[in-house]
Amino acid sequence: MTLILRCLVALSLIVAGPSKGPQQHSETLLFDGGGETLNGTTYHSFRIPSLLRTTKDSLLAFAEGRTESNRDHGNINLMVKRSTDDGATWSGLGQVVGTGQGTWGNPTAVVDRDTGTIFLFVSWNAAGLSQDGADGTTRISAWGERRVRLFTSSKDEDGTVWHGPADLTEAVTPRKHADGSDWAWDAVGPGAGIQTSSGRLLVPATNRTIYSDDHGKTFHSAPMARGQEVTGESTLLELTDGRLMRNDTAVMSTWETAKNRWVARGTIEGGFDAYAPDPHLPDPHAEASILRYNLDTTPRIIFLNSASSVNRRAMTIRVSTDEGVTWPVSRRLSDAPMPAWPQLGSANVVEGGYSSLAKTANKQVGALVEVNENADASDTSHRSIVFRTMNLPWITG
């Protein structure tokens, strides 16, 4: 076993779960759009999940709390729930930030397993701004109108108290793209960051990787090279050979050439190879999530997205045992259908969209997945988030 592989095993504290045995799964309506109120605000929708397991084995579930509609702009707060029993029960609705008007979005969480500190990266802009200028908002068109902000929680606080936000925009957001154009729209994640075998903290972001080599005292940015700025929302994973793998949503013009996930491998110091579509991973131009499940015995990577080039309804969880080259094992989440929760009503309820993965202390795969409460009226429908757990025997069928 290489030194890198030994370090990864020790650092991640990951033990492989059995691939044979009783199949187990559970489903919990965790964030109920239109049905949860905090500080006098009833949240119309919850979207863009981020799931993290802390060094105390708590689970933290983050989501955007959209106050007025399911739209991507307007007054959006950052919400959180916490579990100390592997997701069997959860705290009530909590808030990381919600003071004043503004869009707090794209939660992307990572934990330093040496110090226990939890880092929650978010993107922020004023409530009257948006990516595309829809619904009477003003399109974001200048550097700095979209900010990178950071909240932290110590090991002892374990996600019950949050500090910040610190504004990291100057440190981690370039002013120009590799092709020389101005950097305006920007986003971190969303979903999850990672810590590598060397202890480096990594957070995926638009056309770059944010990193820290001093346990989060300072953060820096490693931009993609010219010709590689072809993706948007992104995921990160460390491979057993020490390289990184980005598995991203392509920008629309690139995605239209191949409606798949776009993947690149490389390092912070040496750069990444060219992005290429993964023919095994169809994609409807939506965020996905990835997880290193284990490194001992047969190393496994777990991947979740809608396995469709047409819609977000085909949520499929996959397993790779060759470091993401192929994905021979897969199962639809619909094989374990959501209960008919009365909170969701009786309209055309559809599960699918953005997701986030984490491995629980009892070796289950935990997943947050978006739910559209009425797919026949998607522009105005409430959006909710379900928490699922499943073990390897269920995934492998």
Tab-separated table of C-alpha atoms in Angstrom:
chain	number	residue	atom	x	y	z
A	1	MET	CA	0.000	0.000	0.000
A	2	THR	CA	1.390	3.392	-0.951
A	3	LEU	CA	2.012	6.102	1.623
A	4	ILE	CA	-0.735	8.222	0.041
A	5	LEU	CA	-3.217	5.379	0.342
A	6	ARG	CA	-2.245	4.689	3.982
A	7	CYS	CA	-2.622	8.374	4.813
A	8	LEU	CA	-6.002	8.508	3.141
A	9	VAL	CA	-7.224	5.533	5.152
A	10	ALA	CA	-6.057	7.035	8.443
A	11	LEU	CA	-7.232	10.548	7.655
A	12	SER	CA	-10.689	9.728	6.424
A	13	LEU	CA	-11.438	7.273	9.227
A	14	ILE	CA	-13.319	5.276	6.657
A	15	VAL	CA	-13.979	1.553	7.049
A	16	ALA	CA	-15.618	-0.359	4.265
A	17	GLY	CA	-19.129	-1.519	4.899
A	18	PRO	CA	-20.228	-4.989	3.854
A	19	SER	CA	-21.339	-5.373	0.257
A	20	LYS	CA	-23.481	-8.383	1.171
A	21	GLY	CA	-26.164	-8.701	3.802
A	22	PRO	CA	-29.651	-7.352	4.476
A	23	GLN	CA	-30.668	-4.415	2.316
A	24	GLN	CA	-31.436	-1.301	4.343
A	25	HIS	CA	-32.845	2.088	3.414
A	26	SER	CA	-34.805	4.903	5.046
A	27	GLU	CA	-36.492	8.114	3.902
A	28	THR	CA	-37.170	11.268	5.959
A	29	LEU	CA	-38.828	14.505	4.872
A	30	LEU	CA	-36.177	16.807	6.327
A	31	PHE	CA	-36.887	20.297	4.944
A	32	ASP	CA	-40.581	20.913	4.211
A	33	GLY	CA	-41.116	23.799	1.790
A	34	GLY	CA	-44.108	25.869	2.819
A	35	GLY	CA	-44.398	24.005	6.110
A	36	GLU	CA	-41.573	25.309	8.313
A	37	THR	CA	-41.328	28.651	10.084
A	38	LEU	CA	-38.450	30.286	11.952
A	39	ASN	CA	-38.368	33.755	13.513
A	40	GLY	CA	-41.699	34.617	11.935
A	41	THR	CA	-40.681	33.607	8.412
A	42	THR	CA	-42.363	30.671	6.712
A	43	TYR	CA	-40.056	29.328	4.041
A	44	HIS	CA	-41.650	28.794	0.653
A	45	SER	CA	-38.937	26.427	-0.536
A	46	PHE	CA	-35.727	24.694	0.455
A	47	ARG	CA	-33.145	23.972	-2.199
A	48	ILE	CA	-29.404	23.369	-2.823
A	49	PRO	CA	-28.484	20.888	-0.058
A	50	SER	CA	-25.118	20.276	1.585
A	51	LEU	CA	-24.504	17.310	3.911
A	52	LEU	CA	-21.524	16.946	6.257
A	53	ARG	CA	-20.405	14.439	8.889
A	54	THR	CA	-18.399	16.121	11.650
A	55	THR	CA	-15.499	14.699	13.654
A	56	LYS	CA	-18.001	14.020	16.444
A	57	ASP	CA	-20.047	11.945	13.981
A	58	SER	CA	-22.909	14.426	13.900
A	59	LEU	CA	-24.636	15.064	10.589
A	60	LEU	CA	-25.208	18.649	9.497
A	61	ALA	CA	-27.745	19.269	6.739
A	62	PHE	CA	-27.624	22.707	5.126
A	63	ALA	CA	-30.030	24.189	2.592
A	64	GLU	CA	-31.056	27.471	1.085
A	65	GLY	CA	-34.244	28.705	2.726
A	66	ARG	CA	-36.101	30.639	0.037
A	67	THR	CA	-38.558	32.998	1.656
A	68	GLU	CA	-40.781	34.149	-1.208
A	69	SER	CA	-40.627	31.595	-4.014
A	70	ASN	CA	-38.560	28.721	-5.358
A	71	ARG	CA	-36.531	31.085	-7.549
A	72	ASP	CA	-32.735	31.418	-7.370
A	73	HIS	CA	-32.800	35.092	-6.406
A	74	GLY	CA	-34.369	37.312	-3.778
A	75	ASN	CA	-34.238	36.964	-0.016
A	76	ILE	CA	-32.606	33.582	0.631
A	77	ASN	CA	-31.247	32.490	4.015
A	78	LEU	CA	-28.887	29.661	4.990
A	79	MET	CA	-30.645	27.009	7.070
A	80	VAL	CA	-29.337	24.018	9.027
A	81	LYS	CA	-30.533	20.917	10.853
A	82	ARG	CA	-28.394	18.589	12.975
A	83	SER	CA	-28.513	14.896	13.836
A	84	THR	CA	-26.494	13.030	16.473
A	85	ASP	CA	-27.859	9.551	15.680
A	86	ASP	CA	-26.892	8.982	12.038
A	87	GLY	CA	-29.977	10.753	10.757
A	88	ALA	CA	-32.600	8.807	12.706
A	89	THR	CA	-33.775	12.065	14.312
A	90	TRP	CA	-33.035	15.718	13.579
A	91	SER	CA	-33.122	19.071	15.319
A	92	GLY	CA	-35.694	21.667	14.417
A	93	LEU	CA	-35.045	24.265	11.752
A	94	GLY	CA	-32.023	26.437	12.509
A	95	GLN	CA	-30.363	29.317	10.727
A	96	VAL	CA	-26.712	29.972	9.979
A	97	VAL	CA	-27.480	33.401	8.548
A	98	GLY	CA	-30.585	35.333	7.618
A	99	THR	CA	-30.015	38.881	8.789
A	100	GLY	CA	-31.178	41.495	6.302
A	101	GLN	CA	-32.078	41.127	2.648
A	102	GLY	CA	-29.795	39.237	0.315
A	103	THR	CA	-29.158	35.928	-1.395
A	104	TRP	CA	-27.109	33.551	0.753
A	105	GLY	CA	-26.637	30.485	-1.402
A	106	ASN	CA	-24.618	27.530	-2.619
A	107	PRO	CA	-23.729	26.048	0.793
A	108	THR	CA	-20.513	24.041	0.506
A	109	ALA	CA	-19.279	22.447	3.725
A	110	VAL	CA	-15.964	20.820	4.623
A	111	VAL	CA	-14.460	19.694	7.938
A	112	ASP	CA	-10.803	19.670	8.961
A	113	ARG	CA	-10.448	16.237	10.541
A	114	ASP	CA	-7.245	17.266	12.323
A	115	THR	CA	-8.762	20.215	14.182
A	116	GLY	CA	-12.469	19.417	13.954
A	117	THR	CA	-13.246	22.891	12.606
A	118	ILE	CA	-16.210	23.044	10.234
A	119	PHE	CA	-16.036	25.464	7.306
A	120	LEU	CA	-19.201	26.515	5.494
A	121	PHE	CA	-18.554	28.387	2.249
A	122	VAL	CA	-21.431	30.343	0.714
A	123	SER	CA	-21.984	32.678	-2.208
A	124	TRP	CA	-23.708	35.997	-1.510
A	125	ASN	CA	-25.192	38.833	-3.533
A	126	ALA	CA	-27.637	41.649	-2.885
A	127	ALA	CA	-31.305	40.665	-3.129
A	128	GLY	CA	-31.883	42.819	-6.224
A	129	LEU	CA	-29.180	41.056	-8.243
A	130	SER	CA	-29.223	37.699	-10.010
A	131	GLN	CA	-27.289	35.596	-12.493
A	132	ASP	CA	-29.553	36.318	-15.457
A	133	GLY	CA	-31.528	39.434	-14.479
A	134	ALA	CA	-34.847	37.601	-14.257
A	135	ASP	CA	-38.042	38.849	-12.599
A	136	GLY	CA	-37.021	42.490	-12.491
A	137	THR	CA	-33.627	41.880	-10.901
A	138	THR	CA	-30.367	43.300	-12.230
A	139	ARG	CA	-27.925	40.914	-13.872
A	140	ILE	CA	-24.617	40.461	-12.052
A	141	SER	CA	-22.085	41.960	-14.442
A	142	ALA	CA	-19.095	43.137	-12.411
A	143	TRP	CA	-16.454	41.552	-10.214
A	144	GLY	CA	-17.380	41.692	-6.539
A	145	GLU	CA	-21.147	41.819	-6.972
A	146	ARG	CA	-21.050	38.129	-6.119
A	147	ARG	CA	-19.071	37.440	-2.908
A	148	VAL	CA	-17.469	34.370	-1.306
A	149	ARG	CA	-18.194	34.269	2.408
A	150	LEU	CA	-17.193	31.804	5.092
A	151	PHE	CA	-18.772	30.664	8.353
A	152	THR	CA	-16.964	28.457	10.867
A	153	SER	CA	-17.882	26.260	13.814
A	154	SER	CA	-15.326	24.714	16.167
A	155	LYS	CA	-14.990	21.036	17.033
A	156	ASP	CA	-16.613	21.589	20.428
A	157	GLU	CA	-19.427	23.682	18.934
A	158	ASP	CA	-20.054	20.927	16.357
A	159	GLY	CA	-22.363	23.031	14.229
A	160	THR	CA	-24.462	24.414	17.092
A	161	VAL	CA	-22.769	27.848	16.938
A	162	TRP	CA	-21.512	29.686	13.852
A	163	HIS	CA	-18.979	32.493	13.505
A	164	GLY	CA	-18.639	34.948	10.648
A	165	PRO	CA	-19.084	35.605	7.918
A	166	ALA	CA	-15.564	36.338	6.777
A	167	ASP	CA	-15.389	37.802	3.275
A	168	LEU	CA	-12.846	35.833	1.213
A	169	THR	CA	-13.636	37.373	-2.166
A	170	GLU	CA	-10.333	39.228	-2.552
A	171	ALA	CA	-8.328	36.131	-1.633
A	172	VAL	CA	-10.108	33.463	-3.658
A	173	THR	CA	-11.869	35.111	-6.613
A	174	PRO	CA	-9.752	36.140	-9.610
A	175	ARG	CA	-10.649	39.371	-11.368
A	176	LYS	CA	-10.096	37.890	-14.831
A	177	HIS	CA	-10.792	34.544	-16.434
A	178	ALA	CA	-7.978	32.678	-18.144
A	179	ASP	CA	-9.133	34.071	-21.494
A	180	GLY	CA	-8.854	37.634	-20.177
A	181	SER	CA	-12.570	38.304	-19.785
A	182	ASP	CA	-13.906	39.927	-16.634
A	183	TRP	CA	-14.967	37.651	-13.782
A	184	ALA	CA	-18.558	38.503	-12.792
A	185	TRP	CA	-20.940	35.640	-12.006
A	186	ASP	CA	-19.429	33.238	-9.490
A	187	ALA	CA	-20.395	30.301	-7.273
A	188	VAL	CA	-18.854	27.912	-4.797
A	189	GLY	CA	-19.784	24.227	-4.949
A	190	PRO	CA	-22.497	23.669	-4.116
A	191	GLY	CA	-22.405	20.584	-1.924
A	192	ALA	CA	-19.184	19.533	-0.255
A	193	GLY	CA	-15.467	20.118	-0.073
A	194	ILE	CA	-12.850	17.530	0.875
A	195	GLN	CA	-9.672	17.160	2.896
A	196	THR	CA	-6.828	15.358	1.133
A	197	SER	CA	-4.256	12.898	2.481
A	198	SER	CA	-1.829	15.792	3.021
A	199	GLY	CA	-4.379	17.663	5.132
A	200	ARG	CA	-5.140	20.207	2.436
A	201	LEU	CA	-8.689	21.561	2.455
A	202	LEU	CA	-10.296	21.849	-0.981
A	203	VAL	CA	-13.522	23.518	-2.050
A	204	PRO	CA	-14.701	23.358	-5.676
A	205	ALA	CA	-15.804	26.640	-7.212
A	206	THR	CA	-16.450	28.172	-10.611
A	207	ASN	CA	-13.379	27.622	-12.834
A	208	ARG	CA	-11.060	27.134	-9.880
A	209	THR	CA	-10.331	25.239	-6.688
A	210	ILE	CA	-10.191	27.038	-3.337
A	211	TYR	CA	-7.620	25.508	-0.980
A	212	SER	CA	-5.908	25.874	2.387
A	213	ASP	CA	-2.679	24.290	3.632
A	214	ASP	CA	-2.835	25.761	7.148
A	215	HIS	CA	-6.070	24.289	8.498
A	216	GLY	CA	-8.176	27.150	7.233
A	217	LYS	CA	-6.174	30.067	8.584
A	218	THR	CA	-5.796	31.291	5.009
A	219	PHE	CA	-7.425	30.284	1.743
A	220	HIS	CA	-6.126	30.613	-1.803
A	221	SER	CA	-7.352	29.981	-5.328
A	222	ALA	CA	-5.999	27.732	-8.086
A	223	PRO	CA	-7.708	28.810	-11.343
A	224	MET	CA	-8.309	26.524	-14.281
A	225	ALA	CA	-6.155	27.136	-17.338
A	226	ARG	CA	-7.342	28.687	-20.570
A	227	GLY	CA	-9.548	26.268	-22.471
A	228	GLN	CA	-10.620	24.507	-19.266
A	229	GLU	CA	-13.252	27.066	-18.252
A	230	VAL	CA	-16.076	24.947	-19.616
A	231	THR	CA	-17.920	23.927	-16.443
A	232	GLY	CA	-19.929	25.508	-13.649
A	233	GLU	CA	-21.161	23.629	-10.583
A	234	SER	CA	-18.489	21.193	-9.528
A	235	THR	CA	-17.488	18.283	-7.304
A	236	LEU	CA	-14.066	17.152	-6.073
A	237	LEU	CA	-12.544	13.818	-5.073
A	238	GLU	CA	-9.016	12.628	-4.246
A	239	LEU	CA	-7.989	9.519	-6.170
A	240	THR	CA	-5.825	6.762	-4.699
A	241	ASP	CA	-2.844	7.903	-6.782
A	242	GLY	CA	-2.997	11.349	-5.176
A	243	ARG	CA	-4.536	13.177	-8.124
A	244	LEU	CA	-7.795	15.061	-7.907
A	245	MET	CA	-10.883	14.388	-9.989
A	246	ARG	CA	-13.408	17.081	-10.814
A	247	ASN	CA	-16.796	15.842	-11.959
A	248	ASP	CA	-18.712	18.926	-13.084
A	249	THR	CA	-21.792	20.309	-14.740
A	250	ALA	CA	-20.720	21.791	-18.067
A	251	VAL	CA	-21.737	25.269	-19.104
A	252	MET	CA	-24.699	25.144	-21.479
A	253	SER	CA	-22.754	25.564	-24.726
A	254	THR	CA	-20.401	22.717	-23.759
A	255	TRP	CA	-23.152	20.486	-22.375
A	256	GLU	CA	-25.081	20.730	-25.626
A	257	THR	CA	-22.165	18.999	-27.387
A	258	ALA	CA	-22.368	16.015	-24.994
A	259	LYS	CA	-25.100	15.801	-22.372
A	260	ASN	CA	-22.988	14.052	-19.775
A	261	ARG	CA	-20.942	14.852	-16.712
A	262	TRP	CA	-17.653	16.495	-17.675
A	263	VAL	CA	-14.568	15.177	-15.894
A	264	ALA	CA	-10.968	16.328	-15.478
A	265	ARG	CA	-8.096	14.920	-13.412
A	266	GLY	CA	-4.989	16.625	-12.111
A	267	THR	CA	-3.418	18.470	-9.199
A	268	ILE	CA	-3.375	21.946	-7.720
A	269	GLU	CA	0.322	22.390	-8.497
A	270	GLY	CA	0.407	20.716	-11.913
A	271	GLY	CA	-2.997	21.666	-13.235
A	272	PHE	CA	-5.767	19.538	-14.686
A	273	ASP	CA	-6.035	17.738	-17.977
A	274	ALA	CA	-8.703	18.758	-20.456
A	275	TYR	CA	-12.324	18.190	-19.481
A	276	ALA	CA	-14.042	15.370	-21.333
A	277	PRO	CA	-17.593	14.003	-21.168
A	278	ASP	CA	-18.016	10.761	-19.227
A	279	PRO	CA	-20.092	8.492	-21.486
A	280	HIS	CA	-21.207	6.446	-18.468
A	281	LEU	CA	-22.794	9.453	-16.724
A	282	PRO	CA	-25.691	11.138	-18.542
A	283	ASP	CA	-26.611	14.502	-17.077
A	284	PRO	CA	-29.637	16.833	-17.401
A	285	HIS	CA	-27.481	19.917	-16.803
A	286	ALA	CA	-27.866	19.825	-13.025
A	287	GLU	CA	-25.625	19.503	-9.984
A	288	ALA	CA	-24.467	16.059	-8.822
A	289	SER	CA	-22.681	14.687	-5.765
A	290	ILE	CA	-19.755	12.339	-5.180
A	291	LEU	CA	-18.366	10.527	-2.130
A	292	ARG	CA	-15.299	8.489	-1.260
A	293	TYR	CA	-16.952	5.571	0.544
A	294	ASN	CA	-13.903	3.517	1.489
A	295	LEU	CA	-10.246	2.834	0.743
A	296	ASP	CA	-9.547	-0.508	2.409
A	297	THR	CA	-10.266	-3.789	0.604
A	298	THR	CA	-11.809	-2.627	-2.679
A	299	PRO	CA	-11.846	1.199	-2.806
A	300	ARG	CA	-15.268	2.531	-3.722
A	301	ILE	CA	-16.579	5.862	-4.975
A	302	ILE	CA	-20.295	6.692	-4.775
A	303	PHE	CA	-21.940	9.047	-7.274
A	304	LEU	CA	-25.489	10.430	-7.374
A	305	ASN	CA	-27.317	12.388	-10.061
A	306	SER	CA	-30.277	12.188	-12.399
A	307	ALA	CA	-29.172	9.652	-14.997
A	308	SER	CA	-30.930	11.440	-17.828
A	309	SER	CA	-30.131	14.053	-20.427
A	310	VAL	CA	-33.754	15.226	-20.362
A	311	ASN	CA	-34.993	15.715	-16.789
A	312	ARG	CA	-34.027	15.613	-13.116
A	313	ARG	CA	-36.309	12.737	-12.123
A	314	ALA	CA	-34.027	9.750	-12.752
A	315	MET	CA	-32.005	9.960	-9.528
A	316	THR	CA	-29.503	7.119	-9.703
A	317	ILE	CA	-26.805	6.129	-7.236
A	318	ARG	CA	-23.712	4.452	-8.670
A	319	VAL	CA	-20.594	2.667	-7.437
A	320	SER	CA	-17.150	2.709	-9.049
A	321	THR	CA	-14.340	0.369	-8.007
A	322	ASP	CA	-11.799	1.653	-10.549
A	323	GLU	CA	-11.488	5.258	-9.364
A	324	GLY	CA	-14.282	6.660	-11.467
A	325	VAL	CA	-13.273	5.184	-14.813
A	326	THR	CA	-16.429	3.062	-15.022
A	327	TRP	CA	-19.648	2.876	-13.007
A	328	PRO	CA	-20.909	-0.711	-13.440
A	329	VAL	CA	-23.210	-0.792	-10.393
A	330	SER	CA	-26.242	1.476	-10.179
A	331	ARG	CA	-29.710	1.683	-8.682
A	332	ARG	CA	-32.583	4.142	-9.020
A	333	LEU	CA	-33.660	5.856	-5.821
A	334	SER	CA	-37.223	5.266	-6.988
A	335	ASP	CA	-36.717	1.594	-6.084
A	336	ALA	CA	-37.289	2.881	-2.540
A	337	PRO	CA	-40.132	5.337	-3.224
A	338	MET	CA	-40.837	8.215	-0.880
A	339	PRO	CA	-43.803	7.708	1.453
A	340	ALA	CA	-46.926	9.731	0.676
A	341	TRP	CA	-46.099	12.404	3.240
A	342	PRO	CA	-49.231	14.534	3.751
A	343	GLN	CA	-47.091	17.682	4.016
A	344	LEU	CA	-46.271	17.375	0.312
A	345	GLY	CA	-49.895	17.325	-0.772
A	346	SER	CA	-51.430	15.200	-3.492
A	347	ALA	CA	-50.184	16.958	-6.633
A	348	ASN	CA	-47.511	15.616	-8.976
A	349	VAL	CA	-44.729	15.193	-6.392
A	350	VAL	CA	-41.374	14.393	-7.995
A	351	GLU	CA	-38.040	13.616	-6.361
A	352	GLY	CA	-34.934	14.745	-8.186
A	353	GLY	CA	-32.475	17.557	-8.703
A	354	TYR	CA	-29.592	18.721	-6.573
A	355	SER	CA	-28.144	16.365	-3.963
A	356	SER	CA	-25.384	15.929	-1.397
A	357	LEU	CA	-23.739	12.783	-0.001
A	358	ALA	CA	-22.002	11.833	3.243
A	359	LYS	CA	-21.045	8.555	4.886
A	360	THR	CA	-22.653	8.112	8.285
A	361	ALA	CA	-20.890	6.705	11.343
A	362	ASN	CA	-22.864	3.460	10.967
A	363	LYS	CA	-21.546	3.023	7.421
A	364	GLN	CA	-24.691	4.036	5.570
A	365	VAL	CA	-24.661	6.361	2.593
A	366	GLY	CA	-26.598	9.482	3.555
A	367	ALA	CA	-28.129	11.598	0.802
A	368	LEU	CA	-30.025	14.866	0.684
A	369	VAL	CA	-32.196	15.086	-2.440
A	370	GLU	CA	-34.489	17.836	-3.701
A	371	VAL	CA	-38.237	17.299	-4.128
A	372	ASN	CA	-40.594	19.256	-6.396
A	373	GLU	CA	-44.006	19.255	-4.693
A	374	ASN	CA	-45.883	19.877	-7.949
A	375	ALA	CA	-44.073	19.191	-11.204
A	376	ASP	CA	-47.120	20.447	-13.119
A	377	ALA	CA	-46.503	23.956	-11.763
A	378	SER	CA	-42.735	24.047	-11.365
A	379	ASP	CA	-42.443	27.833	-11.572
A	380	THR	CA	-44.442	28.325	-8.380
A	381	SER	CA	-44.378	24.976	-6.562
A	382	HIS	CA	-42.914	24.481	-3.118
A	383	ARG	CA	-39.557	22.693	-3.025
A	384	SER	CA	-38.512	20.382	-0.201
A	385	ILE	CA	-35.564	18.126	0.643
A	386	VAL	CA	-35.631	14.460	1.623
A	387	PHE	CA	-32.900	12.737	3.640
A	388	ARG	CA	-32.206	9.171	2.584
A	389	THR	CA	-29.954	6.484	3.993
A	390	MET	CA	-29.007	3.297	2.192
A	391	ASN	CA	-26.411	0.609	2.725
A	392	LEU	CA	-24.152	-0.997	0.148
A	393	PRO	CA	-26.270	-4.153	-0.153
A	394	TRP	CA	-29.246	-1.990	-1.127
A	395	ILE	CA	-27.217	0.022	-3.649
A	396	THR	CA	-25.694	-3.069	-5.241
A	397	GLY	CA	-29.056	-4.837	-5.214
